[in-house]
Each structure stands twice: as structure tokens, then as C-alpha cells.
Short mmCIF file of C-alpha atoms in Angstrom, two decimals:
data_model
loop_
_atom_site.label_atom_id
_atom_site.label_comp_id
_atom_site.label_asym_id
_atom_site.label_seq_id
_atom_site.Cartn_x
_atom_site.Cartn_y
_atom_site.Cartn_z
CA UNK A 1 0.00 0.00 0.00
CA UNK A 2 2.76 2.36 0.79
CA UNK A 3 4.47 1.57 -2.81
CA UNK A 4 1.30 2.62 -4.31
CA UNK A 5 1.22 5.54 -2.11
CA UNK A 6 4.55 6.70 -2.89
CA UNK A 7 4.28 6.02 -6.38
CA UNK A 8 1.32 8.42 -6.57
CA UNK A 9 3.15 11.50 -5.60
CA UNK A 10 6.06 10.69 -7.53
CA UNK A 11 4.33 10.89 -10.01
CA UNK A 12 2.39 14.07 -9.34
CA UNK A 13 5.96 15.31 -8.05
CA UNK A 14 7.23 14.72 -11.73
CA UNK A 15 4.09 16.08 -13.41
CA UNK A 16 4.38 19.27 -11.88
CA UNK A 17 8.33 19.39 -12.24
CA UNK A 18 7.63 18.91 -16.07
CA UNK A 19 4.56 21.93 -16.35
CA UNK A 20 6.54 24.71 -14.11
CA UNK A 21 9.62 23.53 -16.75
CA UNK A 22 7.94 24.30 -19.83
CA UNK A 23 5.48 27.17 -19.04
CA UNK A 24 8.02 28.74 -16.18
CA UNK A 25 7.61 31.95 -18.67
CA UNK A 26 3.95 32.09 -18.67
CA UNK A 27 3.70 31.51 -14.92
CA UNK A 28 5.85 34.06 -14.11
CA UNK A 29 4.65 36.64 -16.38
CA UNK A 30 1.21 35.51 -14.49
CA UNK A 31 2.70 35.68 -10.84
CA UNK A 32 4.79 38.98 -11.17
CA UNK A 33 4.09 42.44 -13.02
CA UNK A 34 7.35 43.57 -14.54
CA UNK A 35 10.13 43.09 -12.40
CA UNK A 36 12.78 40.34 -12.61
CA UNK A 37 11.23 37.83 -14.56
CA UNK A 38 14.34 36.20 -16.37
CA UNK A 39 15.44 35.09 -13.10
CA UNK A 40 12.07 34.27 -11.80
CA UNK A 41 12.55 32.11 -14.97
CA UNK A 42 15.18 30.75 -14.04
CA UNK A 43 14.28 29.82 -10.83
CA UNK A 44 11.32 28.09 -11.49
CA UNK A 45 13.38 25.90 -14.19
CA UNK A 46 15.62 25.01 -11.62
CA UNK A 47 12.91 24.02 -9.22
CA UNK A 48 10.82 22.13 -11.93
CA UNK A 49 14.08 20.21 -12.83
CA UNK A 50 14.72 19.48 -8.91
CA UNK A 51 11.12 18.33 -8.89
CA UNK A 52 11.46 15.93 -11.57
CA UNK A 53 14.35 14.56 -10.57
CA UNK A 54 12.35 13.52 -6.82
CA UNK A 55 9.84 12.15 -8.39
CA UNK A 56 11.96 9.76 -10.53
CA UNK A 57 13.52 9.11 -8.05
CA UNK A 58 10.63 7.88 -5.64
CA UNK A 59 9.01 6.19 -8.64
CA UNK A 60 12.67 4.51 -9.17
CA UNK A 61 12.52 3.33 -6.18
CA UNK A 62 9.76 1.15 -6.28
#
């Protein structure tokens, strides 16, 4: 039960890794007005790759 439970939020860790990855731009631009987006960018690429890589890692390790 605890595999399945584990495997869930991997996989919703992963999931929402991969969609603040690819639209970091669009949530940004949605978040904050006009002030440092690029590194808002940035940021949220870096935590979208983080989050990816945690829930691979707890769906691995099944």
C-alpha cells in the first residue's frame, strides 16, 4: 500500500516538475508584473528540474 502511495506523488511530483519547466515563462509573467522575470525564470526551471528529478527518483525506487 505504501508503494502505491509513494508512487502516486512521484508521479504528481514529476508532473508538476515537467509543467513549471515548460510554461516557467507564462507563470511568471502571471505571478509577477514587470520586475525580474528572467530570473524568476530561471528559478522556477531550476525548481521544476529538482522536482522531476524527486519524483523519478521515488518512482525509481519502487
Amino acid at each position: 500500500m505504501l508503494n502505491y502511495i509513494l508512487l502516486g506523488i512521484g508521479t504528481i511530483m514529476a508532473l508538476i516538475g515537467t509543467i513549471m519547466t515548460y510554461d516557467a515563462r507564462r507563470i511568471t509573467k502571471k505571478l509577477f508584473g514587470f520586475g525580474d522575470q528572467n530570473e524568476a525564470t530561471s528559478g522556477l526551471k531550476i525548481l521544476g528540474f529538482v522536482l522531476i528529478i524527486i519524483g523519478a527518483l521515488l518512482i525509481g525506487g519502487q
